[in-house]
Amino acid sequence: MVATLEILDTVAGCEQWIAPAIDSYPQGGDMRLIRLLKHDLAREAGVWVEVGVISEAQAEQICERYGVDYHRAQQRSWGYNVLVGLAYLFIALAVITLISANWDEIPRALRMGGLVVLTVATQCIGLWVYLKRNPRTGEGLFLLGNFFFGASIILISQIYHLGEHMPDGVFWWALGCLPFALITRSPWIALQANALALVWFYLQVSMGYYPMWFPLFILTSLFVLMRGRGSISLLLVFLVSIGFWIEYSLSEFWRVQAQGFKLDLHPENLAVAIFLFALLYSFGHWLALKKTTIAQDYAAVISVWCLRFALITLLLFSFASPWESLINAGWDHLWSMWLVVAAVGTATLALAVPTRRLISTGILLALTTIALVLVSIGGNKDLAVYLQVATNLVLIGSGIWLIYRGIYDGVSHYFFLGVMAILLTALLRYIDLIGDYLGSALIFILFAGLLLGAAKYWKFHQGREGVR
């Protein structure tokens, strides 16, 4: 605590250079990860103002750069919002429980009318509150009304024994949420609709039906993401929904061609998924070029999650067995797969041009394409070992690159992710090579050398920064 106060006292005497530093600090990739914690940064800025580190005007300037209202952030309470949301949920559960407990004693007409009145009344009150008093409270009432709407669908179906196709109830529930999501542009209501749509998607697919209307919910989420408040949760659900829909559509197309079973997974799905993540990664960098704060926030999230997906994929394929499974798999839809991969790859390269990442993106796509050709056309089981070695080399190279980026750009997330990649590679190779003590020892020596080299470069880089 004493050390912290000493640091604050030291910084407090340097106000004259804080504001110019803020103005000149880059808005690019070096600071994108801070955007994920921008509300915490805004609240911390309030502490700095209280202890005299910076002035209130400078705190407002810092928050404005990341699209946060400084004064609202001081009153903002994530815990309060969570408690209110849970309270609305438990109100809905309590009402549903009371109705269910006395269901048999209530006349049928009263049941029907009561459910309709409860749903309509809640939505009307929510609309009045949204337009006249408090939009956020109105959104909460809309969420509550949507829960009542879903319960009404379920209970009315029981009254009139409407259960021929069970996913239809979930579909109409999700569809009933869409108008309120479009009117309010609320990410929470859009998230509710999209989550219900995903449940309907799974039920529909598991029963052998194609979810024809699923893109409607994807487009609604896209509209809210573009025109409403920023929401990381809605962004992630939106991206997952797109991935599921594309992959299942391809699976259905290949199933019809081969006259196979529903929900068949093909090795071609994995190839398309990898190229889709490459496209998403390029899209994230392209989005970071936009001037809006929301676009840059979304770019940061996309970049981080694509990077994590890439490392997890490399760790899985650092063993020989996944490569052997792909080599032995039946690649029955190569022509259509290559057409999709070519289209996605072309879009990825097109997005890489304005971000000045054409060479690195081209190398990544070329290596992935070579690996796909070897496993889908080669058919040689001995290739699995060579591909495993190549994957481990790429994994080590990625760890070194992340450590370098973390040190050079000052992004701790990259640094620790790179160190974690190297340590996990060492651990997995030790498990894989148990009994071969000489090989394990050589691997440990190699990784120790890499980490020592990274530490020496860190010291050298800090020395150069000190000279500057």
PDB file of N, CA and C in Angstrom, residues 243-297:
ATOM      1  N   GLY A 243     -21.342 -19.710 -37.673  1.00  0.00           N
ATOM      2  CA  GLY A 243     -20.532 -20.916 -37.883  1.00  0.00           C
ATOM      3  C   GLY A 243     -21.379 -22.174 -37.924  1.00  0.00           C
ATOM      4  N   PHE A 244     -22.294 -22.316 -36.963  1.00  0.00           N
ATOM      5  CA  PHE A 244     -23.162 -23.494 -36.935  1.00  0.00           C
ATOM      6  C   PHE A 244     -24.007 -23.589 -38.204  1.00  0.00           C
ATOM      7  N   TRP A 245     -24.572 -22.464 -38.626  1.00  0.00           N
ATOM      8  CA  TRP A 245     -25.456 -22.481 -39.786  1.00  0.00           C
ATOM      9  C   TRP A 245     -24.697 -22.849 -41.060  1.00  0.00           C
ATOM     10  N   ILE A 246     -23.517 -22.273 -41.254  1.00  0.00           N
ATOM     11  CA  ILE A 246     -22.730 -22.585 -42.452  1.00  0.00           C
ATOM     12  C   ILE A 246     -22.309 -24.049 -42.455  1.00  0.00           C
ATOM     13  N   GLU A 247     -21.804 -24.521 -41.330  1.00  0.00           N
ATOM     14  CA  GLU A 247     -21.310 -25.896 -41.272  1.00  0.00           C
ATOM     15  C   GLU A 247     -22.446 -26.900 -41.448  1.00  0.00           C
ATOM     16  N   TYR A 248     -23.599 -26.627 -40.801  1.00  0.00           N
ATOM     17  CA  TYR A 248     -24.698 -27.581 -40.969  1.00  0.00           C
ATOM     18  C   TYR A 248     -25.263 -27.531 -42.392  1.00  0.00           C
ATOM     19  N   SER A 249     -25.306 -26.349 -42.990  1.00  0.00           N
ATOM     20  CA  SER A 249     -25.795 -26.252 -44.372  1.00  0.00           C
ATOM     21  C   SER A 249     -24.915 -27.064 -45.315  1.00  0.00           C
ATOM     22  N   LEU A 250     -23.600 -26.995 -45.096  1.00  0.00           N
ATOM     23  CA  LEU A 250     -22.689 -27.798 -45.916  1.00  0.00           C
ATOM     24  C   LEU A 250     -22.879 -29.288 -45.639  1.00  0.00           C
ATOM     25  N   SER A 251     -23.034 -29.637 -44.367  1.00  0.00           N
ATOM     26  CA  SER A 251     -23.258 -31.050 -44.027  1.00  0.00           C
ATOM     27  C   SER A 251     -24.538 -31.578 -44.666  1.00  0.00           C
ATOM     28  N   GLU A 252     -25.582 -30.768 -44.662  1.00  0.00           N
ATOM     29  CA  GLU A 252     -26.843 -31.178 -45.269  1.00  0.00           C
ATOM     30  C   GLU A 252     -26.685 -31.334 -46.781  1.00  0.00           C
ATOM     31  N   PHE A 253     -25.945 -30.429 -47.402  1.00  0.00           N
ATOM     32  CA  PHE A 253     -25.714 -30.519 -48.836  1.00  0.00           C
ATOM     33  C   PHE A 253     -24.943 -31.792 -49.179  1.00  0.00           C
ATOM     34  N   TRP A 254     -23.916 -32.095 -48.397  1.00  0.00           N
ATOM     35  CA  TRP A 254     -23.142 -33.305 -48.652  1.00  0.00           C
ATOM     36  C   TRP A 254     -23.937 -34.560 -48.309  1.00  0.00           C
ATOM     37  N   ARG A 255     -24.808 -34.472 -47.302  1.00  0.00           N
ATOM     38  CA  ARG A 255     -25.626 -35.631 -46.947  1.00  0.00           C
ATOM     39  C   ARG A 255     -26.591 -35.973 -48.076  1.00  0.00           C
ATOM     40  N   VAL A 256     -27.204 -34.943 -48.662  1.00  0.00           N
ATOM     41  CA  VAL A 256     -28.137 -35.178 -49.758  1.00  0.00           C
ATOM     42  C   VAL A 256     -27.408 -35.805 -50.944  1.00  0.00           C
ATOM     43  N   GLN A 257     -26.186 -35.337 -51.199  1.00  0.00           N
ATOM     44  CA  GLN A 257     -25.407 -35.911 -52.288  1.00  0.00           C
ATOM     45  C   GLN A 257     -25.096 -37.381 -52.044  1.00  0.00           C
ATOM     46  N   ALA A 258     -24.687 -37.699 -50.808  1.00  0.00           N
ATOM     47  CA  ALA A 258     -24.263 -39.070 -50.493  1.00  0.00           C
ATOM     48  C   ALA A 258     -25.397 -39.934 -49.976  1.00  0.00           C
ATOM     49  N   GLN A 259     -26.584 -39.333 -49.754  1.00  0.00           N
ATOM     50  CA  GLN A 259     -27.728 -40.057 -49.195  1.00  0.00           C
ATOM     51  C   GLN A 259     -27.350 -40.715 -47.868  1.00  0.00           C
ATOM     52  N   GLY A 260     -26.715 -39.902 -47.006  1.00  0.00           N
ATOM     53  CA  GLY A 260     -26.274 -40.413 -45.712  1.00  0.00           C
ATOM     54  C   GLY A 260     -27.263 -40.111 -44.608  1.00  0.00           C
ATOM     55  N   PHE A 261     -26.769 -40.132 -43.353  1.00  0.00           N
ATOM     56  CA  PHE A 261     -27.604 -39.915 -42.188  1.00  0.00           C
ATOM     57  C   PHE A 261     -27.582 -38.444 -41.794  1.00  0.00           C
ATOM     58  N   LYS A 262     -28.582 -38.057 -41.036  1.00  0.00           N
ATOM     59  CA  LYS A 262     -28.653 -36.697 -40.539  1.00  0.00           C
ATOM     60  C   LYS A 262     -27.511 -36.448 -39.550  1.00  0.00           C
ATOM     61  N   LEU A 263     -27.095 -35.194 -39.479  1.00  0.00           N
ATOM     62  CA  LEU A 263     -26.051 -34.762 -38.549  1.00  0.00           C
ATOM     63  C   LEU A 263     -24.731 -35.484 -38.762  1.00  0.00           C
ATOM     64  N   ASP A 264     -24.467 -35.931 -39.974  1.00  0.00           N
ATOM     65  CA  ASP A 264     -23.171 -36.519 -40.263  1.00  0.00           C
ATOM     66  C   ASP A 264     -22.102 -35.429 -40.252  1.00  0.00           C
ATOM     67  N   LEU A 265     -20.970 -35.724 -39.624  1.00  0.00           N
ATOM     68  CA  LEU A 265     -19.829 -34.818 -39.647  1.00  0.00           C
ATOM     69  C   LEU A 265     -18.815 -35.348 -40.657  1.00  0.00           C
ATOM     70  N   HIS A 266     -18.335 -34.491 -41.509  1.00  0.00           N
ATOM     71  CA  HIS A 266     -17.399 -34.869 -42.564  1.00  0.00           C
ATOM     72  C   HIS A 266     -16.045 -34.210 -42.294  1.00  0.00           C
ATOM     73  N   PRO A 267     -14.974 -34.839 -42.747  1.00  0.00           N
ATOM     74  CA  PRO A 267     -13.672 -34.182 -42.582  1.00  0.00           C
ATOM     75  C   PRO A 267     -13.609 -32.842 -43.305  1.00  0.00           C
ATOM     76  N   GLU A 268     -14.422 -32.691 -44.344  1.00  0.00           N
ATOM     77  CA  GLU A 268     -14.454 -31.407 -45.060  1.00  0.00           C
ATOM     78  C   GLU A 268     -14.950 -30.271 -44.170  1.00  0.00           C
ATOM     79  N   ASN A 269     -15.782 -30.590 -43.168  1.00  0.00           N
ATOM     80  CA  ASN A 269     -16.252 -29.552 -42.254  1.00  0.00           C
ATOM     81  C   ASN A 269     -15.102 -28.915 -41.480  1.00  0.00           C
ATOM     82  N   LEU A 270     -14.129 -29.728 -41.089  1.00  0.00           N
ATOM     83  CA  LEU A 270     -12.978 -29.200 -40.365  1.00  0.00           C
ATOM     84  C   LEU A 270     -12.163 -28.257 -41.246  1.00  0.00           C
ATOM     85  N   ALA A 271     -11.969 -28.634 -42.501  1.00  0.00           N
ATOM     86  CA  ALA A 271     -11.219 -27.779 -43.420  1.00  0.00           C
ATOM     87  C   ALA A 271     -11.908 -26.431 -43.599  1.00  0.00           C
ATOM     88  N   VAL A 272     -13.224 -26.457 -43.779  1.00  0.00           N
ATOM     89  CA  VAL A 272     -13.967 -25.214 -43.951  1.00  0.00           C
ATOM     90  C   VAL A 272     -13.914 -24.375 -42.674  1.00  0.00           C
ATOM     91  N   ALA A 273     -14.005 -25.032 -41.503  1.00  0.00           N
ATOM     92  CA  ALA A 273     -13.966 -24.301 -40.234  1.00  0.00           C
ATOM     93  C   ALA A 273     -12.644 -23.557 -40.062  1.00  0.00           C
ATOM     94  N   ILE A 274     -11.526 -24.201 -40.416  1.00  0.00           N
ATOM     95  CA  ILE A 274     -10.220 -23.549 -40.287  1.00  0.00           C
ATOM     96  C   ILE A 274     -10.138 -22.322 -41.188  1.00  0.00           C
ATOM     97  N   PHE A 275     -10.617 -22.442 -42.409  1.00  0.00           N
ATOM     98  CA  PHE A 275     -10.585 -21.291 -43.315  1.00  0.00           C
ATOM     99  C   PHE A 275     -11.563 -20.203 -42.867  1.00  0.00           C
ATOM    100  N   LEU A 276     -12.678 -20.587 -42.267  1.00  0.00           N
ATOM    101  CA  LEU A 276     -13.601 -19.584 -41.744  1.00  0.00           C
ATOM    102  C   LEU A 276     -12.972 -18.781 -40.615  1.00  0.00           C
ATOM    103  N   PHE A 277     -12.192 -19.446 -39.753  1.00  0.00           N
ATOM    104  CA  PHE A 277     -11.517 -18.720 -38.686  1.00  0.00           C
ATOM    105  C   PHE A 277     -10.426 -17.809 -39.249  1.00  0.00           C
ATOM    106  N   ALA A 278      -9.771 -18.235 -40.322  1.00  0.00           N
ATOM    107  CA  ALA A 278      -8.797 -17.347 -40.967  1.00  0.00           C
ATOM    108  C   ALA A 278      -9.500 -16.112 -41.529  1.00  0.00           C
ATOM    109  N   LEU A 279     -10.676 -16.310 -42.129  1.00  0.00           N
ATOM    110  CA  LEU A 279     -11.455 -15.181 -42.626  1.00  0.00           C
ATOM    111  C   LEU A 279     -11.882 -14.267 -41.484  1.00  0.00           C
ATOM    112  N   LEU A 280     -12.308 -14.854 -40.392  1.00  0.00           N
ATOM    113  CA  LEU A 280     -12.733 -14.063 -39.236  1.00  0.00           C
ATOM    114  C   LEU A 280     -11.570 -13.260 -38.663  1.00  0.00           C
ATOM    115  N   TYR A 281     -10.384 -13.849 -38.647  1.00  0.00           N
ATOM    116  CA  TYR A 281      -9.200 -13.153 -38.129  1.00  0.00           C
ATOM    117  C   TYR A 281      -8.868 -11.945 -39.013  1.00  0.00           C
ATOM    118  N   SER A 282      -8.918 -12.123 -40.322  1.00  0.00           N
ATOM    119  CA  SER A 282      -8.680 -11.002 -41.228  1.00  0.00           C
ATOM    120  C   SER A 282      -9.775  -9.948 -41.089  1.00  0.00           C
ATOM    121  N   PHE A 283     -10.994 -10.401 -40.906  1.00  0.00           N
ATOM    122  CA  PHE A 283     -12.092  -9.459 -40.721  1.00  0.00           C
ATOM    123  C   PHE A 283     -11.900  -8.632 -39.452  1.00  0.00           C
ATOM    124  N   GLY A 284     -11.384  -9.270 -38.392  1.00  0.00           N
ATOM    125  CA  GLY A 284     -11.120  -8.546 -37.163  1.00  0.00           C
ATOM    126  C   GLY A 284     -10.108  -7.430 -37.355  1.00  0.00           C
ATOM    127  N   HIS A 285      -9.030  -7.723 -38.097  1.00  0.00           N
ATOM    128  CA  HIS A 285      -8.026  -6.685 -38.372  1.00  0.00           C
ATOM    129  C   HIS A 285      -8.591  -5.600 -39.276  1.00  0.00           C
ATOM    130  N   TRP A 286      -9.439  -5.991 -40.225  1.00  0.00           N
ATOM    131  CA  TRP A 286     -10.072  -4.986 -41.081  1.00  0.00           C
ATOM    132  C   TRP A 286     -11.019  -4.099 -40.279  1.00  0.00           C
ATOM    133  N   LEU A 287     -11.716  -4.705 -39.329  1.00  0.00           N
ATOM    134  CA  LEU A 287     -12.643  -3.947 -38.491  1.00  0.00           C
ATOM    135  C   LEU A 287     -11.901  -2.967 -37.596  1.00  0.00           C
ATOM    136  N   ALA A 288     -10.670  -3.313 -37.213  1.00  0.00           N
ATOM    137  CA  ALA A 288      -9.886  -2.421 -36.351  1.00  0.00           C
ATOM    138  C   ALA A 288      -9.519  -1.119 -37.054  1.00  0.00           C
ATOM    139  N   LEU A 289      -9.601  -1.088 -38.380  1.00  0.00           N
ATOM    140  CA  LEU A 289      -9.297   0.142 -39.122  1.00  0.00           C
ATOM    141  C   LEU A 289     -10.424   1.159 -39.034  1.00  0.00           C
ATOM    142  N   LYS A 290     -11.607   0.723 -38.618  1.00  0.00           N
ATOM    143  CA  LYS A 290     -12.740   1.632 -38.540  1.00  0.00           C
ATOM    144  C   LYS A 290     -12.546   2.609 -37.377  1.00  0.00           C
ATOM    145  N   LYS A 291     -13.183   3.774 -37.504  1.00  0.00           N
ATOM    146  CA  LYS A 291     -13.002   4.831 -36.516  1.00  0.00           C
ATOM    147  C   LYS A 291     -13.911   4.685 -35.303  1.00  0.00           C
ATOM    148  N   THR A 292     -15.012   3.937 -35.436  1.00  0.00           N
ATOM    149  CA  THR A 292     -15.959   3.846 -34.333  1.00  0.00           C
ATOM    150  C   THR A 292     -15.404   2.999 -33.194  1.00  0.00           C
ATOM    151  N   THR A 293     -15.781   3.379 -31.991  1.00  0.00           N
ATOM    152  CA  THR A 293     -15.306   2.667 -30.810  1.00  0.00           C
ATOM    153  C   THR A 293     -15.845   1.242 -30.759  1.00  0.00           C
ATOM    154  N   ILE A 294     -17.122   1.059 -31.114  1.00  0.00           N
ATOM    155  CA  ILE A 294     -17.716  -0.275 -31.068  1.00  0.00           C
ATOM    156  C   ILE A 294     -17.002  -1.218 -32.028  1.00  0.00           C
ATOM    157  N   ALA A 295     -16.689  -0.730 -33.234  1.00  0.00           N
ATOM    158  CA  ALA A 295     -15.993  -1.565 -34.214  1.00  0.00           C
ATOM    159  C   ALA A 295     -14.636  -2.002 -33.678  1.00  0.00           C
ATOM    160  N   GLN A 296     -13.914  -1.112 -33.037  1.00  0.00           N
ATOM    161  CA  GLN A 296     -12.601  -1.467 -32.498  1.00  0.00           C
ATOM    162  C   GLN A 296     -12.719  -2.412 -31.313  1.00  0.00           C
ATOM    163  N   ASP A 297     -13.781  -2.261 -30.507  1.00  0.00           N
ATOM    164  CA  ASP A 297     -14.020  -3.225 -29.421  1.00  0.00           C
ATOM    165  C   ASP A 297     -14.279  -4.619 -29.976  1.00  0.00           C
TER     166      ASP A 297
END
